[in-house]
């Protein structure tokens, strides 16, 4: 049998975390993978947590953990904004304490995933990564149209094109806009050198390895989240606030230091001082948006994953983790020998495995942002942690695959 008949052609829109994870997972199963990314350098700023559930996937795919230069995420220290008395909380489950996950620089994760996608010595054929904007998708025909009019046909199309996904629109038949959470955030990073020797920053540098979460003691809702990454050399900061201006056409991504400091002016001086540090790059503002549960994720030969299917707010630190779960799951469901005829059933299995989890996580994350009684609940709830962190996406997918094919799991 020649190569083209024993493997599937896969076209992926977007080289973010979901697109690259899926590309690697399908490449190693012997499929021919092309990825279309609109930007030469996709914007990967800030830090993300890779919690236990996502760890299963990246280890399975052979990601070099060392290259991620992670910092252990053993827990959080929570603070009320009016005092420096911290409340340390570690993971409740022994399994999560043993394998706590890491915080890493998003750029390091993206670079490592890209390395594996392109690496000649990794199993399967190197991924064909092209810089091109996709302007249309036909899920039933299995085609993508590029900005220059070129039409690409593929057996399988993955919409990994983020919150404004055009593949999602083509699957649903309408444009589902992301919903406002009423919150926006500023993001910036600092060098460790700027805080390590200053006693007013001991609440950052002392205590458990993990995040620092400061919640406003007064209305309106605001919070500052800080964590280390890049082998401890960088500190990542996300400052969240209630933003009544989100629908204003003048809403702008740029932000001045004066404006930021003013929003948190009632915070303890030691918390405010961190906002006064000169950031590594300028501060940028982001709307925190989420998608509602969608009627479906798949149609014909196409499926969506990552933020295009389940974008959510960052309160559980699980958005990118879901993207990795979904990329890993998809790879397991398409072993060598999968034929075009198998695609619809495999995509349905993928959606059954992943969509309820993404919707659950998104609902919980949005609820924790809206409802003061639920704030920080992820770290208080053994039940939530068990649902999210004890799940191994790879073995779950292998089990479903063996039910579908009648063959024992690998
Ligand atoms: C403040 C903040 C903090 C976060 N913290 C965490 C955390 O701690 N842990 C965590 O797990 N998650 C976190 N997340 C969520 C996480 O960032 C996202 O869930 C994740 O990046 C989604 O990856 P993706 O690949 O699905 O989408 P994206 O990263 O949005 O990638 C989509 C890619 O598709 C490309 N693209 C789009 N349209 C086209 C087109 N038409 N043609 C070609 N290319 C296209 C884009 O250029 C982009 O590169 C956070 C998010 C925010 C906003
Ligand atoms: C979360 O799910 C519950 C139960 O289904 C629902 O009542 C609630 O509206 C959902 N919250 C959001 C923000 O969608």
mmCIF file of C-alpha atoms and ligand atoms in Angstrom, residues 179 290-293 359-360 362-367 370 374, ligand 2:
data_model
loop_
_atom_site.group_PDB
_atom_site.id
_atom_site.type_symbol
_atom_site.label_atom_id
_atom_site.label_comp_id
_atom_site.label_asym_id
_atom_site.label_seq_id
_atom_site.Cartn_x
_atom_site.Cartn_y
_atom_site.Cartn_z
ATOM 1 C CA UNK A 179 -19.631 36.503 25.415
ATOM 2 C CA UNK A 290 -16.011 32.958 26.839
ATOM 3 C CA UNK A 291 -18.131 30.893 24.487
ATOM 4 C CA UNK A 292 -21.467 29.419 25.569
ATOM 5 C CA UNK A 293 -21.969 25.657 25.102
ATOM 6 C CA UNK A 359 -18.122 22.969 28.846
ATOM 7 C CA UNK A 360 -17.875 21.987 32.477
ATOM 8 C CA UNK A 362 -15.787 26.849 31.100
ATOM 9 C CA UNK A 363 -18.993 27.020 33.115
ATOM 10 C CA UNK A 364 -17.101 26.648 36.385
ATOM 11 C CA UNK A 365 -14.515 29.255 35.401
ATOM 12 C CA UNK A 366 -17.121 31.816 34.341
ATOM 13 C CA UNK A 367 -19.212 31.134 37.469
ATOM 14 C CA UNK A 370 -19.357 36.123 38.476
ATOM 15 C CA UNK A 374 -17.604 30.712 44.264
HETATM 16 C C1 LIG B 2 -23.496 26.900 34.479
HETATM 17 O O1 LIG B 2 -24.325 25.759 34.525
HETATM 18 C C2 LIG B 2 -25.455 25.905 35.361
HETATM 19 C C3 LIG B 2 -26.148 24.563 35.454
HETATM 20 O O2 LIG B 2 -26.429 24.053 34.184
HETATM 21 C C4 LIG B 2 -26.363 27.005 34.777
HETATM 22 O O3 LIG B 2 -27.494 27.205 35.586
HETATM 23 C C5 LIG B 2 -25.545 28.295 34.683
HETATM 24 O O4 LIG B 2 -26.304 29.315 34.050
HETATM 25 C C6 LIG B 2 -24.263 28.077 33.898
HETATM 26 N N1 LIG B 2 -23.454 29.280 33.988
HETATM 27 C C7 LIG B 2 -22.982 29.918 32.933
HETATM 28 C C8 LIG B 2 -22.149 31.120 33.189
HETATM 29 O O5 LIG B 2 -23.214 29.567 31.791
#
